[in-house]
Amino acid sequence: MIAAGLLVALAATMLGFAGLGMTGHMAAHMGAVAVAAPLLSFSRRSGVPDCRLRGDDGRAGGPLAWATVEFVVVWAWHAPALRGLADMHPVVALIEQAMFLGVGVGLWRAAVAHPAGGVAALLLTSMHMTLLGALIGLAPRPLYAMMAMHPAPGLDALADQQLGGVVMLVVGGAAYCLGGLALLGTMLRERAAA
């Protein structure tokens, strides 16, 4: 699964540079946080240095802390100023994509390590991904100047942005929601078996 996760992360990054406008941009980000990050997280459960945030008690943990970090990173990079900077400078766009992958792996690994908090963290992340996707998709005008100048082929700037928002809310919202529900199901089965 490590190879698959790395392949998805690389393909998602290349997709972001393929000139497919906001739709390609969102598909690239969702490939990193909602597909590659869980693949890398589930395949690296053992024998891996602990990269989780520390809880107040000093122990490794913190899925809700990771969810907060992920929230800040995702929303900050969708602010028009940072979005414009990433659109104009490929190195900044690579940093953005690496940050998405990094916080995605951190959140998914923390959720798997601490399922009770992980369920809450993944479901909260599902909600904010859905909200941001809806806000982008339902905006009455293009929000990002550079994206508007280079929409996906066959779409005008607003339709491209709307489709990008749908990609975010469907893929991001569904991946985190299904991940949270899967963790909850595992916890309930383990509790019933005990």
mmCIF file of C-alpha atoms in Angstrom:
data_model
loop_
_atom_site.group_PDB
_atom_site.id
_atom_site.type_symbol
_atom_site.label_atom_id
_atom_site.label_comp_id
_atom_site.label_asym_id
_atom_site.label_seq_id
_atom_site.Cartn_x
_atom_site.Cartn_y
_atom_site.Cartn_z
ATOM 1 C CA MET A 1 0.000 0.000 0.000
ATOM 2 C CA ILE A 2 2.954 2.320 0.492
ATOM 3 C CA ALA A 3 3.753 2.159 -3.219
ATOM 4 C CA ALA A 4 0.115 2.822 -4.095
ATOM 5 C CA GLY A 5 -0.013 5.781 -1.705
ATOM 6 C CA LEU A 6 3.168 7.289 -3.110
ATOM 7 C CA LEU A 7 1.964 6.733 -6.669
ATOM 8 C CA VAL A 8 -1.356 8.461 -5.913
ATOM 9 C CA ALA A 9 0.469 11.357 -4.203
ATOM 10 C CA LEU A 10 2.752 11.804 -7.227
ATOM 11 C CA ALA A 11 -0.116 11.510 -9.715
ATOM 12 C CA ALA A 12 -2.183 14.002 -7.715
ATOM 13 C CA THR A 13 0.686 16.483 -7.686
ATOM 14 C CA MET A 14 1.170 16.133 -11.436
ATOM 15 C CA LEU A 15 -2.593 16.598 -11.927
ATOM 16 C CA GLY A 16 -2.327 19.957 -10.167
ATOM 17 C CA PHE A 17 0.105 21.120 -12.858
ATOM 18 C CA ALA A 18 -1.804 19.675 -15.834
ATOM 19 C CA GLY A 19 -3.637 22.896 -16.695
ATOM 20 C CA LEU A 20 -7.071 21.589 -15.749
ATOM 21 C CA GLY A 21 -8.143 24.709 -13.870
ATOM 22 C CA MET A 22 -9.919 24.627 -10.529
ATOM 23 C CA THR A 23 -11.300 21.154 -11.229
ATOM 24 C CA GLY A 24 -7.802 19.711 -11.668
ATOM 25 C CA HIS A 25 -6.544 21.717 -8.716
ATOM 26 C CA MET A 26 -9.212 20.260 -6.409
ATOM 27 C CA ALA A 27 -8.732 16.758 -7.780
ATOM 28 C CA ALA A 28 -5.010 17.081 -7.004
ATOM 29 C CA HIS A 29 -5.667 18.147 -3.420
ATOM 30 C CA MET A 30 -8.291 15.468 -2.837
ATOM 31 C CA GLY A 31 -5.924 12.884 -4.282
ATOM 32 C CA ALA A 32 -3.386 13.886 -1.636
ATOM 33 C CA VAL A 33 -5.581 14.222 1.482
ATOM 34 C CA ALA A 34 -8.419 11.799 0.777
ATOM 35 C CA VAL A 35 -6.703 9.009 -1.177
ATOM 36 C CA ALA A 36 -2.894 9.039 -0.801
ATOM 37 C CA ALA A 37 -2.872 10.040 2.894
ATOM 38 C CA PRO A 38 -5.126 7.184 4.061
ATOM 39 C CA LEU A 39 -3.235 4.678 1.896
ATOM 40 C CA LEU A 40 0.072 5.818 3.400
ATOM 41 C CA SER A 41 -1.381 5.893 6.914
ATOM 42 C CA PHE A 42 -2.914 2.430 6.890
ATOM 43 C CA SER A 43 0.140 0.863 5.289
ATOM 44 C CA ARG A 44 2.563 2.381 7.802
ATOM 45 C CA ARG A 45 0.926 1.344 11.071
ATOM 46 C CA SER A 46 4.017 -0.292 12.553
ATOM 47 C CA GLY A 47 7.729 0.330 12.495
ATOM 48 C CA VAL A 48 7.322 3.993 11.691
ATOM 49 C CA PRO A 49 8.523 6.928 13.770
ATOM 50 C CA ASP A 50 5.683 8.589 15.667
ATOM 51 C CA CYS A 51 4.692 11.763 13.811
ATOM 52 C CA ARG A 52 1.538 12.490 15.804
ATOM 53 C CA LEU A 53 0.924 15.616 17.791
ATOM 54 C CA ARG A 54 1.303 15.258 21.543
ATOM 55 C CA GLY A 55 -1.704 15.472 23.803
ATOM 56 C CA ASP A 56 -1.835 17.512 26.994
ATOM 57 C CA ASP A 57 -0.712 14.477 28.985
ATOM 58 C CA GLY A 58 2.460 14.148 26.880
ATOM 59 C CA ARG A 59 1.382 10.903 25.229
ATOM 60 C CA ALA A 60 1.223 10.484 21.507
ATOM 61 C CA GLY A 61 -2.231 11.128 20.191
ATOM 62 C CA GLY A 62 -4.313 14.050 19.248
ATOM 63 C CA PRO A 63 -6.612 13.218 16.325
ATOM 64 C CA LEU A 64 -8.653 16.323 17.169
ATOM 65 C CA ALA A 65 -5.447 18.363 17.283
ATOM 66 C CA TRP A 66 -4.524 17.016 13.851
ATOM 67 C CA ALA A 67 -8.030 17.787 12.604
ATOM 68 C CA THR A 68 -7.530 21.371 13.778
ATOM 69 C CA VAL A 69 -4.156 21.650 12.041
ATOM 70 C CA GLU A 70 -5.648 20.148 8.877
ATOM 71 C CA PHE A 71 -8.553 22.620 9.033
ATOM 72 C CA VAL A 72 -6.194 25.602 9.338
ATOM 73 C CA VAL A 73 -3.934 24.389 6.517
ATOM 74 C CA VAL A 74 -6.788 23.656 4.090
ATOM 75 C CA TRP A 75 -8.712 26.866 4.735
ATOM 76 C CA ALA A 76 -5.577 29.046 4.744
ATOM 77 C CA TRP A 77 -4.460 27.749 1.342
ATOM 78 C CA HIS A 78 -7.894 28.570 -0.049
ATOM 79 C CA ALA A 79 -7.698 32.198 1.053
ATOM 80 C CA PRO A 80 -7.329 34.302 -2.116
ATOM 81 C CA ALA A 81 -3.874 35.689 -1.222
ATOM 82 C CA LEU A 82 -2.224 32.300 -0.601
ATOM 83 C CA ARG A 83 -4.142 30.725 -3.479
ATOM 84 C CA GLY A 84 -2.812 33.437 -5.810
ATOM 85 C CA LEU A 85 0.740 32.936 -4.557
ATOM 86 C CA ALA A 86 0.546 29.181 -5.178
ATOM 87 C CA ASP A 87 -0.971 29.765 -8.624
ATOM 88 C CA MET A 88 1.892 32.068 -9.634
ATOM 89 C CA HIS A 89 4.838 30.099 -8.219
ATOM 90 C CA PRO A 90 5.196 26.349 -8.837
ATOM 91 C CA VAL A 91 7.473 25.919 -5.811
ATOM 92 C CA VAL A 92 4.776 27.408 -3.563
ATOM 93 C CA ALA A 93 2.216 25.076 -5.172
ATOM 94 C CA LEU A 94 4.489 22.114 -4.370
ATOM 95 C CA ILE A 95 4.792 23.301 -0.760
ATOM 96 C CA GLU A 96 1.003 23.590 -0.595
ATOM 97 C CA GLN A 97 0.514 20.046 -1.921
ATOM 98 C CA ALA A 98 3.179 18.687 0.455
ATOM 99 C CA MET A 99 1.467 20.384 3.389
ATOM 100 C CA PHE A 100 -1.881 18.853 2.376
ATOM 101 C CA LEU A 101 -0.305 15.405 2.173
ATOM 102 C CA GLY A 102 1.550 15.879 5.470
ATOM 103 C CA VAL A 103 -1.462 16.995 7.499
ATOM 104 C CA GLY A 104 -3.568 14.333 5.799
ATOM 105 C CA VAL A 105 -1.161 11.576 6.836
ATOM 106 C CA GLY A 106 -0.916 13.032 10.349
ATOM 107 C CA LEU A 107 -4.690 13.135 10.747
ATOM 108 C CA TRP A 108 -5.341 9.652 9.337
ATOM 109 C CA ARG A 109 -2.517 8.093 11.397
ATOM 110 C CA ALA A 110 -3.720 9.752 14.588
ATOM 111 C CA ALA A 111 -7.289 8.662 13.853
ATOM 112 C CA VAL A 112 -6.236 5.033 13.381
ATOM 113 C CA ALA A 113 -4.064 5.114 16.513
ATOM 114 C CA HIS A 114 -6.845 6.646 18.646
ATOM 115 C CA PRO A 115 -10.142 5.482 17.108
ATOM 116 C CA ALA A 116 -12.529 7.155 19.589
ATOM 117 C CA GLY A 117 -11.062 10.593 18.964
ATOM 118 C CA GLY A 118 -10.377 9.590 15.368
ATOM 119 C CA VAL A 119 -14.069 9.089 14.629
ATOM 120 C CA ALA A 120 -14.829 12.611 15.840
ATOM 121 C CA ALA A 121 -11.818 14.091 14.026
ATOM 122 C CA LEU A 122 -12.651 12.454 10.697
ATOM 123 C CA LEU A 123 -16.340 13.363 10.879
ATOM 124 C CA LEU A 124 -15.510 16.992 11.752
ATOM 125 C CA THR A 125 -13.057 17.098 8.864
ATOM 126 C CA SER A 126 -15.751 15.703 6.580
ATOM 127 C CA MET A 127 -18.021 18.563 7.599
ATOM 128 C CA HIS A 128 -15.499 21.332 6.969
ATOM 129 C CA MET A 129 -14.421 19.807 3.635
ATOM 130 C CA THR A 130 -18.066 19.680 2.585
ATOM 131 C CA LEU A 131 -18.614 23.262 3.731
ATOM 132 C CA LEU A 132 -15.571 24.652 1.925
ATOM 133 C CA GLY A 133 -16.455 22.711 -1.222
ATOM 134 C CA ALA A 134 -20.014 24.074 -1.065
ATOM 135 C CA LEU A 135 -18.810 27.652 -0.521
ATOM 136 C CA ILE A 136 -16.468 27.413 -3.505
ATOM 137 C CA GLY A 137 -19.030 25.641 -5.670
ATOM 138 C CA LEU A 138 -21.908 27.961 -4.835
ATOM 139 C CA ALA A 139 -20.007 31.246 -5.100
ATOM 140 C CA PRO A 140 -21.761 33.555 -7.585
ATOM 141 C CA ARG A 141 -18.494 34.617 -9.224
ATOM 142 C CA PRO A 142 -14.976 33.221 -9.698
ATOM 143 C CA LEU A 143 -13.022 33.563 -6.456
ATOM 144 C CA TYR A 144 -9.479 33.074 -7.722
ATOM 145 C CA ALA A 145 -8.126 35.310 -10.480
ATOM 146 C CA MET A 146 -5.461 32.951 -11.842
ATOM 147 C CA MET A 147 -7.834 29.984 -11.853
ATOM 148 C CA ALA A 148 -10.435 32.102 -13.664
ATOM 149 C CA MET A 149 -7.894 32.943 -16.377
ATOM 150 C CA HIS A 150 -7.115 29.258 -16.978
ATOM 151 C CA PRO A 151 -10.290 27.178 -16.498
ATOM 152 C CA ALA A 152 -10.521 23.489 -17.255
ATOM 153 C CA PRO A 153 -10.943 22.792 -20.988
ATOM 154 C CA GLY A 154 -14.538 23.170 -22.139
ATOM 155 C CA LEU A 155 -15.674 25.125 -19.067
ATOM 156 C CA ASP A 156 -15.944 28.811 -18.338
ATOM 157 C CA ALA A 157 -14.328 30.116 -15.152
ATOM 158 C CA LEU A 158 -17.449 29.888 -12.977
ATOM 159 C CA ALA A 159 -18.441 26.395 -14.168
ATOM 160 C CA ASP A 160 -14.858 25.217 -13.571
ATOM 161 C CA GLN A 161 -14.930 26.625 -10.040
ATOM 162 C CA GLN A 162 -18.327 25.016 -9.397
ATOM 163 C CA LEU A 163 -17.083 21.638 -10.568
ATOM 164 C CA GLY A 164 -13.947 22.051 -8.415
ATOM 165 C CA GLY A 165 -16.143 22.734 -5.389
ATOM 166 C CA VAL A 166 -18.179 19.618 -6.130
ATOM 167 C CA VAL A 167 -14.993 17.536 -6.363
ATOM 168 C CA MET A 168 -13.924 18.824 -2.958
ATOM 169 C CA LEU A 169 -17.230 18.277 -1.207
ATOM 170 C CA VAL A 170 -17.896 14.869 -2.748
ATOM 171 C CA VAL A 171 -14.411 13.339 -2.546
ATOM 172 C CA GLY A 172 -13.199 15.082 0.625
ATOM 173 C CA GLY A 173 -16.498 14.917 2.437
ATOM 174 C CA ALA A 174 -17.120 11.286 1.510
ATOM 175 C CA ALA A 175 -13.592 10.021 2.245
ATOM 176 C CA TYR A 176 -13.458 11.492 5.737
ATOM 177 C CA CYS A 177 -17.066 10.552 6.521
ATOM 178 C CA LEU A 178 -16.550 6.955 5.356
ATOM 179 C CA GLY A 179 -13.253 6.786 7.260
ATOM 180 C CA GLY A 180 -14.957 7.953 10.447
ATOM 181 C CA LEU A 181 -17.819 5.512 9.986
ATOM 182 C CA ALA A 182 -15.392 2.651 9.290
ATOM 183 C CA LEU A 183 -13.500 3.419 12.505
ATOM 184 C CA LEU A 184 -16.766 3.587 14.415
ATOM 185 C CA GLY A 185 -17.852 0.238 12.961
ATOM 186 C CA THR A 186 -14.538 -1.342 13.953
ATOM 187 C CA MET A 187 -14.842 0.013 17.492
ATOM 188 C CA LEU A 188 -18.407 -1.306 17.831
ATOM 189 C CA ARG A 189 -17.447 -4.760 16.509
ATOM 190 C CA GLU A 190 -14.495 -4.947 18.913
ATOM 191 C CA ARG A 191 -16.696 -3.891 21.815
ATOM 192 C CA ALA A 192 -19.351 -6.477 20.896
ATOM 193 C CA ALA A 193 -16.695 -9.213 20.651
ATOM 194 C CA ALA A 194 -15.230 -8.361 24.087
#
